[in-house]
Amino acid sequence: MLKVMLTSTFVASLAATITPPAEASSTLFESRDVLTPQQALGRFQWLEKCYPGLLVEVSDNIFDPTTPIPNEEKIANLKKVMLYKNSALRADAKYFTFGDEDNANPKNWFAGKSPTTTCLQIPSDYRVSAVLVAPPIPNYCATKSRERAYEFIKSVKFSNIENTSSNTFYSNYIGDTAKIYVDKSYQLTLTPGFSGTETYPETWHVFIDWNQDGDFKDAKEILFAGVSEQAMQVEITPPASAKKGMTKMRVTMDYLGGSNDACKEVDSGEVEDYLLYVK
């Protein structure tokens, strides 16, 4: 059984506000263990399936019950505090992250974020090292592709993420987070995919909400990335005015030309959203 090593200060903080020590969260936060509220729920459900004893132990540390209660009730109480408010999933849902005794992640290991994920073995020298909070992300306009039968976004590579996918109308990959710095430039590699042997010139647009106001309409937030039948690269440099923290990047690919409007549907291709951590 994985040992849960939580300091008394950490337990008290967790019981009061479910807020982790800053030094513990910063290291793991930058390790890409950044979850949406739904993924935070999935993380808890994964632990409930694979490591229920761990949740019971954490619950005992936090609530210190004076009378015996069933383990199922202990887990339910912990889930309620971490994930729900007024019976609805919290926008600031909390979730456990794991690391070694230095609160680092040298083995690049991440707990599951869905109840369907395989029960992966937690490294023997890892522990529950922090409770992270799902970052507040504005509600962006919804969009998608009208047609996906011929082409789709095969892969997006940017900073520390490289995501490969199949054809969908829209995909939300904000659980994959790219860490970038305002004083550096980064290569974004965009690769189209095709359902048959024939290839087509695809038009790419990239939208990044640098000021985190919930839209892609401000200066330098719209980038025409080019047209190509093959993988292409475009250089992105965060503007000096970019707000530090979490924000969204939207990538669109459209055979019929696309649009400078991030909210407009793509005619034939795909739309994908990613999360950026600007430092």
XYZ file of C-alpha atoms in Angstrom:
279
model
C 0.000 0.000 0.000
C 1.308 3.452 -0.928
C 2.233 5.434 2.155
C 0.386 8.755 2.479
C 2.844 11.214 3.991
C 1.107 14.490 4.825
C 2.437 16.953 7.360
C 0.134 18.203 10.119
C 0.265 21.693 8.587
C -0.694 20.300 5.233
C -3.556 18.286 6.707
C -4.889 21.318 8.553
C -4.701 23.398 5.403
C -6.379 20.675 3.399
C -9.187 20.313 5.911
C -9.866 24.033 5.925
C -9.587 25.064 2.301
C -8.112 22.179 0.290
C -5.212 24.463 -0.638
C -1.728 22.916 -0.939
C 1.547 24.396 0.253
C 2.878 26.683 -2.465
C 6.271 24.993 -2.608
C 4.679 21.595 -3.150
C 2.249 22.695 -5.820
C 4.602 24.775 -7.945
C 6.944 21.937 -8.860
C 4.205 19.470 -9.705
C 2.061 22.125 -11.369
C 4.795 22.758 -13.891
C 5.050 19.029 -14.576
C 1.887 19.150 -16.714
C -0.405 17.599 -14.131
C -2.995 20.257 -14.905
C -6.589 18.995 -14.944
C -9.971 20.405 -15.829
C -12.768 19.955 -13.269
C -14.049 16.929 -15.192
C -10.567 15.415 -15.254
C -10.212 16.128 -11.522
C -13.353 14.063 -11.024
C -11.826 11.391 -13.250
C -8.649 11.429 -11.126
C -10.689 10.817 -7.976
C -12.699 8.040 -9.664
C -9.451 6.435 -10.868
C -8.084 6.443 -7.320
C -11.415 5.137 -6.047
C -11.100 2.202 -8.446
C -7.379 1.544 -8.122
C -6.330 2.887 -4.703
C -9.404 3.168 -2.440
C -7.255 2.551 0.644
C -5.261 5.683 -0.143
C -8.450 7.770 -0.200
C -9.582 6.253 3.088
C -6.232 7.106 4.696
C -6.331 10.686 3.412
C -9.921 11.036 4.600
C -8.934 9.805 8.072
C -6.041 12.287 8.176
C -8.311 15.158 7.233
C -11.550 14.472 9.071
C -10.217 12.405 11.992
C -13.600 10.733 12.673
C -14.371 10.235 16.381
C -16.724 7.331 15.675
C -16.174 4.521 13.170
C -17.838 5.001 9.779
C -17.733 2.775 6.682
C -14.890 3.297 4.239
C -17.378 4.045 1.484
C -18.712 6.946 3.527
C -15.214 8.244 4.196
C -14.491 8.285 0.451
C -17.837 9.927 -0.287
C -17.136 12.679 2.252
C -13.725 13.351 0.734
C -15.160 13.458 -2.795
C -17.836 15.927 -1.727
C -15.358 18.324 -0.143
C -12.882 18.202 -3.023
C -15.174 18.167 -6.026
C -18.668 19.433 -5.309
C -20.478 22.555 -4.185
C -24.270 22.652 -3.897
C -24.357 19.210 -5.548
C -22.620 20.524 -8.700
C -19.051 19.876 -9.866
C -16.901 22.774 -8.669
C -15.170 25.051 -11.174
C -12.238 25.012 -8.718
C -12.253 21.232 -8.279
C -9.339 19.841 -6.258
C -7.274 16.773 -7.044
C -4.285 14.860 -5.728
C -0.939 14.950 -7.457
C 2.047 12.738 -6.728
C 5.799 13.112 -6.413
C 8.844 11.958 -4.510
C 9.998 13.218 -1.102
C 11.176 16.459 -2.734
C 7.735 17.006 -4.295
C 9.326 16.449 -7.696
C 8.359 14.075 -10.496
C 11.659 12.564 -11.733
C 9.975 9.501 -13.246
C 7.472 11.575 -15.234
C 4.615 9.561 -13.724
C 1.039 10.823 -13.637
C -2.018 9.347 -11.979
C -5.005 8.529 -14.167
C -7.585 11.162 -15.023
C -10.448 8.892 -16.035
C -12.147 5.923 -14.329
C -11.475 3.915 -17.501
C -7.692 4.383 -17.263
C -5.704 1.262 -16.426
C -4.625 0.921 -12.793
C -1.022 2.045 -13.219
C 1.390 1.263 -10.388
C 2.380 4.334 -8.386
C 6.208 4.424 -8.055
C 7.276 3.052 -4.680
C 9.056 6.270 -3.669
C 6.129 8.525 -4.596
C 3.454 9.891 -2.290
C 0.526 12.285 -2.319
C 2.559 15.471 -2.374
C -0.031 18.182 -3.018
C -3.617 18.978 -3.792
C -3.932 21.080 -6.918
C -6.823 23.241 -8.025
C -8.319 23.110 -11.517
C -7.292 26.457 -13.069
C -10.052 28.958 -13.812
C -10.563 29.000 -17.578
C -13.133 31.357 -19.171
C -15.976 29.895 -21.206
C -14.791 30.316 -24.782
C -17.041 30.264 -27.819
C -17.876 26.793 -29.093
C -16.945 25.786 -32.612
C -16.258 22.679 -34.674
C -15.848 21.358 -38.189
C -18.814 20.655 -40.446
C -16.957 17.906 -42.327
C -14.171 15.571 -41.214
C -14.312 12.753 -43.760
C -11.306 13.839 -45.820
C -8.820 15.630 -43.571
C -8.116 16.261 -39.891
C -5.439 17.563 -37.523
C -3.019 14.671 -37.118
C -0.615 16.245 -34.635
C 0.263 19.444 -32.818
C 3.717 19.912 -31.283
C 4.457 22.972 -29.171
C 6.932 23.468 -26.326
C 6.673 20.357 -24.118
C 3.534 18.850 -25.688
C 3.191 16.618 -28.722
C -0.348 15.428 -29.321
C -1.355 12.948 -32.028
C -5.024 12.286 -32.713
C -7.553 10.918 -35.199
C -10.342 12.713 -37.036
C -12.999 14.437 -34.959
C -15.082 17.589 -35.447
C -13.622 19.170 -32.302
C -11.236 18.033 -29.554
C -10.531 19.641 -26.205
C -6.982 18.800 -25.110
C -6.629 21.358 -22.317
C -5.357 18.561 -20.075
C -2.193 18.758 -22.233
C -0.430 21.931 -21.133
C 2.432 23.706 -22.888
C 4.677 25.783 -20.609
C 6.081 28.870 -22.329
C 7.998 31.995 -21.274
C 7.315 35.521 -22.495
C 10.965 36.129 -23.344
C 11.372 33.086 -25.618
C 10.223 31.958 -29.071
C 8.764 28.524 -29.799
C 8.227 26.416 -32.897
C 4.666 25.207 -33.373
C 4.546 22.177 -35.672
C 1.214 21.434 -37.333
C 0.666 18.182 -39.223
C -2.431 17.416 -41.312
C -3.910 13.942 -41.611
C -5.871 12.513 -44.523
C -8.399 9.690 -44.620
C -7.252 8.388 -48.009
C -4.130 8.425 -50.146
C -4.865 11.829 -51.654
C -3.596 14.951 -49.879
C -4.962 18.492 -49.985
C -3.638 21.990 -49.221
C -4.881 22.813 -45.721
C -5.218 26.290 -44.244
C -4.114 26.745 -40.630
C -5.059 29.406 -38.104
C -3.821 29.666 -34.511
C -5.563 31.706 -31.820
C -4.087 32.430 -28.373
C -5.876 34.447 -25.680
C -2.807 36.327 -24.446
C -4.725 38.648 -22.086
C -6.992 35.857 -20.762
C -10.232 37.767 -21.328
C -12.113 34.804 -22.789
C -11.863 35.614 -26.497
C -9.376 35.641 -29.373
C -10.146 39.126 -30.698
C -7.327 41.247 -29.299
C -4.042 42.334 -30.869
C -1.616 39.513 -31.693
C -4.154 36.810 -30.720
C -4.870 35.753 -34.337
C -2.181 34.087 -36.425
C -2.552 32.935 -40.017
C -0.139 30.018 -39.940
C -0.134 29.216 -43.669
C -1.282 26.631 -46.217
C 0.343 23.240 -46.754
C -0.326 19.600 -47.641
C 2.469 18.536 -45.284
C 3.653 19.337 -41.779
C 4.520 22.981 -41.332
C 6.166 25.085 -38.671
C 5.407 28.553 -37.425
C 7.292 30.541 -34.793
C 5.329 31.908 -31.850
C 6.688 34.497 -29.431
C 4.467 35.499 -26.501
C 4.076 39.295 -26.493
C 5.589 41.198 -23.580
C 2.060 42.138 -22.537
C 0.952 38.476 -22.240
C -0.712 37.814 -18.898
C 1.012 35.204 -16.741
C -0.961 32.082 -15.946
C -3.253 29.658 -17.752
C -4.834 30.470 -21.096
C -6.221 28.721 -24.152
C -4.769 28.115 -27.612
C -7.091 27.145 -30.465
C -5.843 25.511 -33.671
C -8.033 25.263 -36.774
C -7.343 23.457 -40.027
C -9.673 23.954 -43.013
C -9.408 22.789 -46.631
C -11.743 25.629 -47.655
C -9.631 28.433 -46.250
C -10.664 28.831 -42.640
C -11.343 32.159 -40.970
C -9.803 34.819 -38.748
C -12.846 34.356 -36.524
C -12.032 31.698 -33.903
C -15.749 31.169 -33.292
C -16.656 30.405 -36.896
C -17.148 26.755 -37.829
C -14.528 25.105 -40.025
C -15.923 23.789 -43.327
C -13.733 20.706 -43.794
C -11.058 19.822 -41.258
C -10.871 20.048 -37.482
C -10.628 22.341 -34.436
C -8.490 21.576 -31.374
C -8.060 23.474 -28.095
C -4.990 23.365 -25.838
C -3.945 24.950 -22.547
C -0.885 27.192 -22.233
C 0.911 28.028 -19.017
C 2.528 31.420 -19.601
C 5.407 32.297 -17.269
